[in-house]
mmCIF file of C-alpha atoms and ligand atoms in Angstrom:
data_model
loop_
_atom_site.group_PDB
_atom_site.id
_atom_site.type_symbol
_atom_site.label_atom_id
_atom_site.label_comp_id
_atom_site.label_asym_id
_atom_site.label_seq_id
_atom_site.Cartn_x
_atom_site.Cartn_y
_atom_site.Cartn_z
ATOM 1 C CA UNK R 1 -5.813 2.821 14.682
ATOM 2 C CA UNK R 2 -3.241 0.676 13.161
ATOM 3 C CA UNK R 3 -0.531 -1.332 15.240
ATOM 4 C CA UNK R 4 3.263 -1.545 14.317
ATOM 5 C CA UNK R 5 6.062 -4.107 15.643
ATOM 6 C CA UNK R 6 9.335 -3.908 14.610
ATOM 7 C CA UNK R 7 12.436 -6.506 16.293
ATOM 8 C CA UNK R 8 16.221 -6.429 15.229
ATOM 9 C CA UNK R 9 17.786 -9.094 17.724
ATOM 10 C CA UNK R 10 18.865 -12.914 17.892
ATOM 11 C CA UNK R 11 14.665 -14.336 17.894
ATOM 12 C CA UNK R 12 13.046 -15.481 15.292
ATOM 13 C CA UNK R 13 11.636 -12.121 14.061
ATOM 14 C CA UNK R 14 8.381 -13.249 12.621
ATOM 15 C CA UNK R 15 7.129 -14.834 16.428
ATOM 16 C CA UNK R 16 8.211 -11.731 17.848
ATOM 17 C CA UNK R 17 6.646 -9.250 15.286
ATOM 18 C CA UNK R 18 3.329 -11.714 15.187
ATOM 19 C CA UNK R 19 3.238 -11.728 18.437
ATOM 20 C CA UNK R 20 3.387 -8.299 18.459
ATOM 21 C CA UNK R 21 0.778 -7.584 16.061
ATOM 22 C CA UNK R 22 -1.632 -10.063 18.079
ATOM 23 C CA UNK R 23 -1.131 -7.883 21.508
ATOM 24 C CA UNK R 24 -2.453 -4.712 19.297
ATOM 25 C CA UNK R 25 -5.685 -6.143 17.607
ATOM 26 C CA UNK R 26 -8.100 -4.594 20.132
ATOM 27 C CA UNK R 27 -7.054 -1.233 18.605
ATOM 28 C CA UNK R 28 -9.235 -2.429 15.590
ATOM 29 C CA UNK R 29 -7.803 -2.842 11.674
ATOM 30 C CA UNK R 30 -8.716 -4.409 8.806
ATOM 31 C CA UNK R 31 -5.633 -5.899 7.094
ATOM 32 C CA UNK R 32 -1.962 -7.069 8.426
ATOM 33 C CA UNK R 33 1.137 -7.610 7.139
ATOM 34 C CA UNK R 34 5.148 -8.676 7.923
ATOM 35 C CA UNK R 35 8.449 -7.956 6.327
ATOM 36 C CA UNK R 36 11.628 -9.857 6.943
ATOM 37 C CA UNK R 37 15.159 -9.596 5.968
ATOM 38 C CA UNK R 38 17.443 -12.436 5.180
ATOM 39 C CA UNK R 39 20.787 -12.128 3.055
ATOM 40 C CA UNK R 40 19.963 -8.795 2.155
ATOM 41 C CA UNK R 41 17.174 -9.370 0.601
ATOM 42 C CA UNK R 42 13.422 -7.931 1.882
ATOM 43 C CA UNK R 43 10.128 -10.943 2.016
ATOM 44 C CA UNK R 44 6.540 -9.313 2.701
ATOM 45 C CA UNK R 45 3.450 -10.942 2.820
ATOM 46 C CA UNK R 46 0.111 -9.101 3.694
ATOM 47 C CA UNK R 47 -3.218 -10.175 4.138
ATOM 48 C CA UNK R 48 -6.531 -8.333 4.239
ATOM 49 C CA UNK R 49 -8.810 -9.026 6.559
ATOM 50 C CA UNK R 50 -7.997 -10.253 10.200
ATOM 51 C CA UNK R 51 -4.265 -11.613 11.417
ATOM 52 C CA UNK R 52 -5.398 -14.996 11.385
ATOM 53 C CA UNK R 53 -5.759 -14.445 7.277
ATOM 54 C CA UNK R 54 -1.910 -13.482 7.451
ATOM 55 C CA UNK R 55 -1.169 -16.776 9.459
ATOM 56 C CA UNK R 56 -2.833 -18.732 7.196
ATOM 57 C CA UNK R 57 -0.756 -17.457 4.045
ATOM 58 C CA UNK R 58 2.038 -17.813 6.070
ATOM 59 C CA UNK R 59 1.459 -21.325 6.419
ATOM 60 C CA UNK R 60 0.892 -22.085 2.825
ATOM 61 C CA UNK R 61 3.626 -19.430 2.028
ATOM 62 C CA UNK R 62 6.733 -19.416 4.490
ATOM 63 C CA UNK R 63 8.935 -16.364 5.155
ATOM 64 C CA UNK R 64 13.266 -17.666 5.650
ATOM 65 C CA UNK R 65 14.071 -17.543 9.159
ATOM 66 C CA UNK R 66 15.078 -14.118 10.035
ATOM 67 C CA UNK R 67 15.740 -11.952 13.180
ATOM 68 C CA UNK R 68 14.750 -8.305 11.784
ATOM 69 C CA UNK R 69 11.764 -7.480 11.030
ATOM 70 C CA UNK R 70 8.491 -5.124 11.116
ATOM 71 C CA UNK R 71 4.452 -5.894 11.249
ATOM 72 C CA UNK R 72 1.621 -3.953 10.653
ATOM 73 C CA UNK R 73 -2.374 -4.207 10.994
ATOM 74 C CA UNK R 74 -3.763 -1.212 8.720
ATOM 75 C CA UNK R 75 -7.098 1.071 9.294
ATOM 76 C CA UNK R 76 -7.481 1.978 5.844
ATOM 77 C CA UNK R 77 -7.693 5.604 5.575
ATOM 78 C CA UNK R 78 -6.745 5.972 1.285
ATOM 79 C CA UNK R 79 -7.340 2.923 -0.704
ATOM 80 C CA UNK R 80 -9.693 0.116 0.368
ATOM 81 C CA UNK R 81 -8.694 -2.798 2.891
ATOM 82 C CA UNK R 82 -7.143 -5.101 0.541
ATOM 83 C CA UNK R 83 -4.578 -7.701 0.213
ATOM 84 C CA UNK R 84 -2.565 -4.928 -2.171
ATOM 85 C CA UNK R 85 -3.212 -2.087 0.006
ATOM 86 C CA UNK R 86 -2.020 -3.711 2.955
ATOM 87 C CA UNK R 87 1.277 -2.410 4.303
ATOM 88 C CA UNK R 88 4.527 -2.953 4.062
ATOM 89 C CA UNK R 89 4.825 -1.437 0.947
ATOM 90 C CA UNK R 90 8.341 -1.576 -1.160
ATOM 91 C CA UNK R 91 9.627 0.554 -3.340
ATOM 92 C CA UNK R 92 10.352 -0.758 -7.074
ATOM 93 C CA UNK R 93 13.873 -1.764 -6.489
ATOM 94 C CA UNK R 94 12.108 -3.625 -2.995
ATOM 95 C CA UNK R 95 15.494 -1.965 -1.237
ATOM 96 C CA UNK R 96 13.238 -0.955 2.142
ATOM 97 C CA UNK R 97 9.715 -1.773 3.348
ATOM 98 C CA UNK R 98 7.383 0.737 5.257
ATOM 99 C CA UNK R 99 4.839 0.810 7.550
ATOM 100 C CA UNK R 100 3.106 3.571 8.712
ATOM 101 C CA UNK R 101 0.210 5.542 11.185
ATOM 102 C CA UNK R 102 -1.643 8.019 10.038
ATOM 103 C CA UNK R 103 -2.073 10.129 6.110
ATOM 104 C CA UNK R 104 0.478 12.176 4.099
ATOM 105 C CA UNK R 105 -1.273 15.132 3.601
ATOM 106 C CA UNK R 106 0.795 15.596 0.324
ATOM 107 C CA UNK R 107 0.829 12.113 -1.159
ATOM 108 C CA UNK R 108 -1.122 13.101 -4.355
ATOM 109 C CA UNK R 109 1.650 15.456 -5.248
ATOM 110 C CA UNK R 110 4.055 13.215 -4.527
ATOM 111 C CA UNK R 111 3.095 10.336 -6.026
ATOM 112 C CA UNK R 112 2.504 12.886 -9.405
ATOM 113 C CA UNK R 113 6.025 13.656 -9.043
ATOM 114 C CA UNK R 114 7.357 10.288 -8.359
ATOM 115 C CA UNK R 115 5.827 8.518 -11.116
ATOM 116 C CA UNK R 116 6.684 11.358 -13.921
ATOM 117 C CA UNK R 117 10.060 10.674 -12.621
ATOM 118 C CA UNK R 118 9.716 6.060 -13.452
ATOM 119 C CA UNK R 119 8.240 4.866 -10.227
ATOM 120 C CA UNK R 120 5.465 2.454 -10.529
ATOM 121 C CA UNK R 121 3.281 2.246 -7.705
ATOM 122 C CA UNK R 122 1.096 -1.014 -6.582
ATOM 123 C CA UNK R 123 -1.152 0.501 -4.022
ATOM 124 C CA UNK R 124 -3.850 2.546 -3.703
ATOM 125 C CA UNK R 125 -2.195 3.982 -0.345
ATOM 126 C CA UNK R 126 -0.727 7.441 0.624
ATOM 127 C CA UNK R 127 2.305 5.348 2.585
ATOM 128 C CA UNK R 128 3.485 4.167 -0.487
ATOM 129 C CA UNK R 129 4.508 7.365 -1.601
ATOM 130 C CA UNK R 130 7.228 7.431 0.995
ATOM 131 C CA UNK R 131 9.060 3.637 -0.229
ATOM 132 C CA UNK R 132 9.497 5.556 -3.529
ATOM 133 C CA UNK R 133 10.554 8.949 -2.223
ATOM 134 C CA UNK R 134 12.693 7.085 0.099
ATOM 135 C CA UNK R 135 14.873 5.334 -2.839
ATOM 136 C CA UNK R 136 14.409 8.038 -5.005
ATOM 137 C CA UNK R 137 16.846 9.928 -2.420
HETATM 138 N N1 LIG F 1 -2.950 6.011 5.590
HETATM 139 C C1 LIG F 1 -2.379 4.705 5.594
HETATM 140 C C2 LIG F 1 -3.193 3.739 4.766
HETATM 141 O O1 LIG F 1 -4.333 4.014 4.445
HETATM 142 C C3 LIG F 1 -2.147 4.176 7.013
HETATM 143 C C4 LIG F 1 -3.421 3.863 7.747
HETATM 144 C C5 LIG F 1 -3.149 3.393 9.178
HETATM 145 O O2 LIG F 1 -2.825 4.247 10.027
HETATM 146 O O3 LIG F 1 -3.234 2.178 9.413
HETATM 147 O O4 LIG F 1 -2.662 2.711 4.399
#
């Protein structure tokens, strides 16, 4: 069961969304990830592996101070738990960031219909499928 923490306010949205993310680990995953806005533009970075992994890249590889943002620690059910496959996934123009619980049943057609029409997906995940039906809209 995956976690998600999302915070629009005047914090620092990382701490809060971190912090977040921390309080959820006993519900088990095996990768974690954070997005952040700042001057309209989106910043992810995701980690396989356990939250401290995402910490650690944080370190070495800041996000800008922001105060929205969303976290997520993943229980892989389509594509394995890697640093790619970690959420939140963008779509190509990396307008919006998801996270998301659970499967799209219909992600194989989707994804069949949303690259025939130019997207390029990343991931091996289902939730992709919805940041490129999302811009495609
Ligand atoms: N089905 C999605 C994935 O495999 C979400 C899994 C979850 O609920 O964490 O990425």
């Amino acid at each position: 069961m995956c976690g998600i923490v999302g915070y629009v306010g005047n914090k620092q949205a990382l701490t809060v969304v971190v912090d977040g993310l921390r309080r959820l680990e006993y519900r088990g995953y095996d990768s974690a990830g954070v997005a952040v806005v700042q001057d309209h533009k989106l910043e992810v970075r995701k980690k396989a592996g356990k939250l401290v992994n995402l910490e650690t890249l944080l370190g070495t590889d800041p996000l800008p101070n922001s105060t929205t943002g969303i976290g997520h620690t993943r229980w892989a059910t389509h594509g394995g738990p890697t640093d790619t496959n970690a959420h939140p996934h963008v779509d190509n123009d990396e307008k919006l960031a998801v996270i998301h619980n659970g499967i799209i049943e219909n992600y194989t057609e989707l994804r069949t219909q949303l690259e025939a029409k130019g997207h390029k997906f990343s991931s091996e995940t289902d939730t992709e499928s919805v940041a490129h039906l999302l811009s495609d809209l």
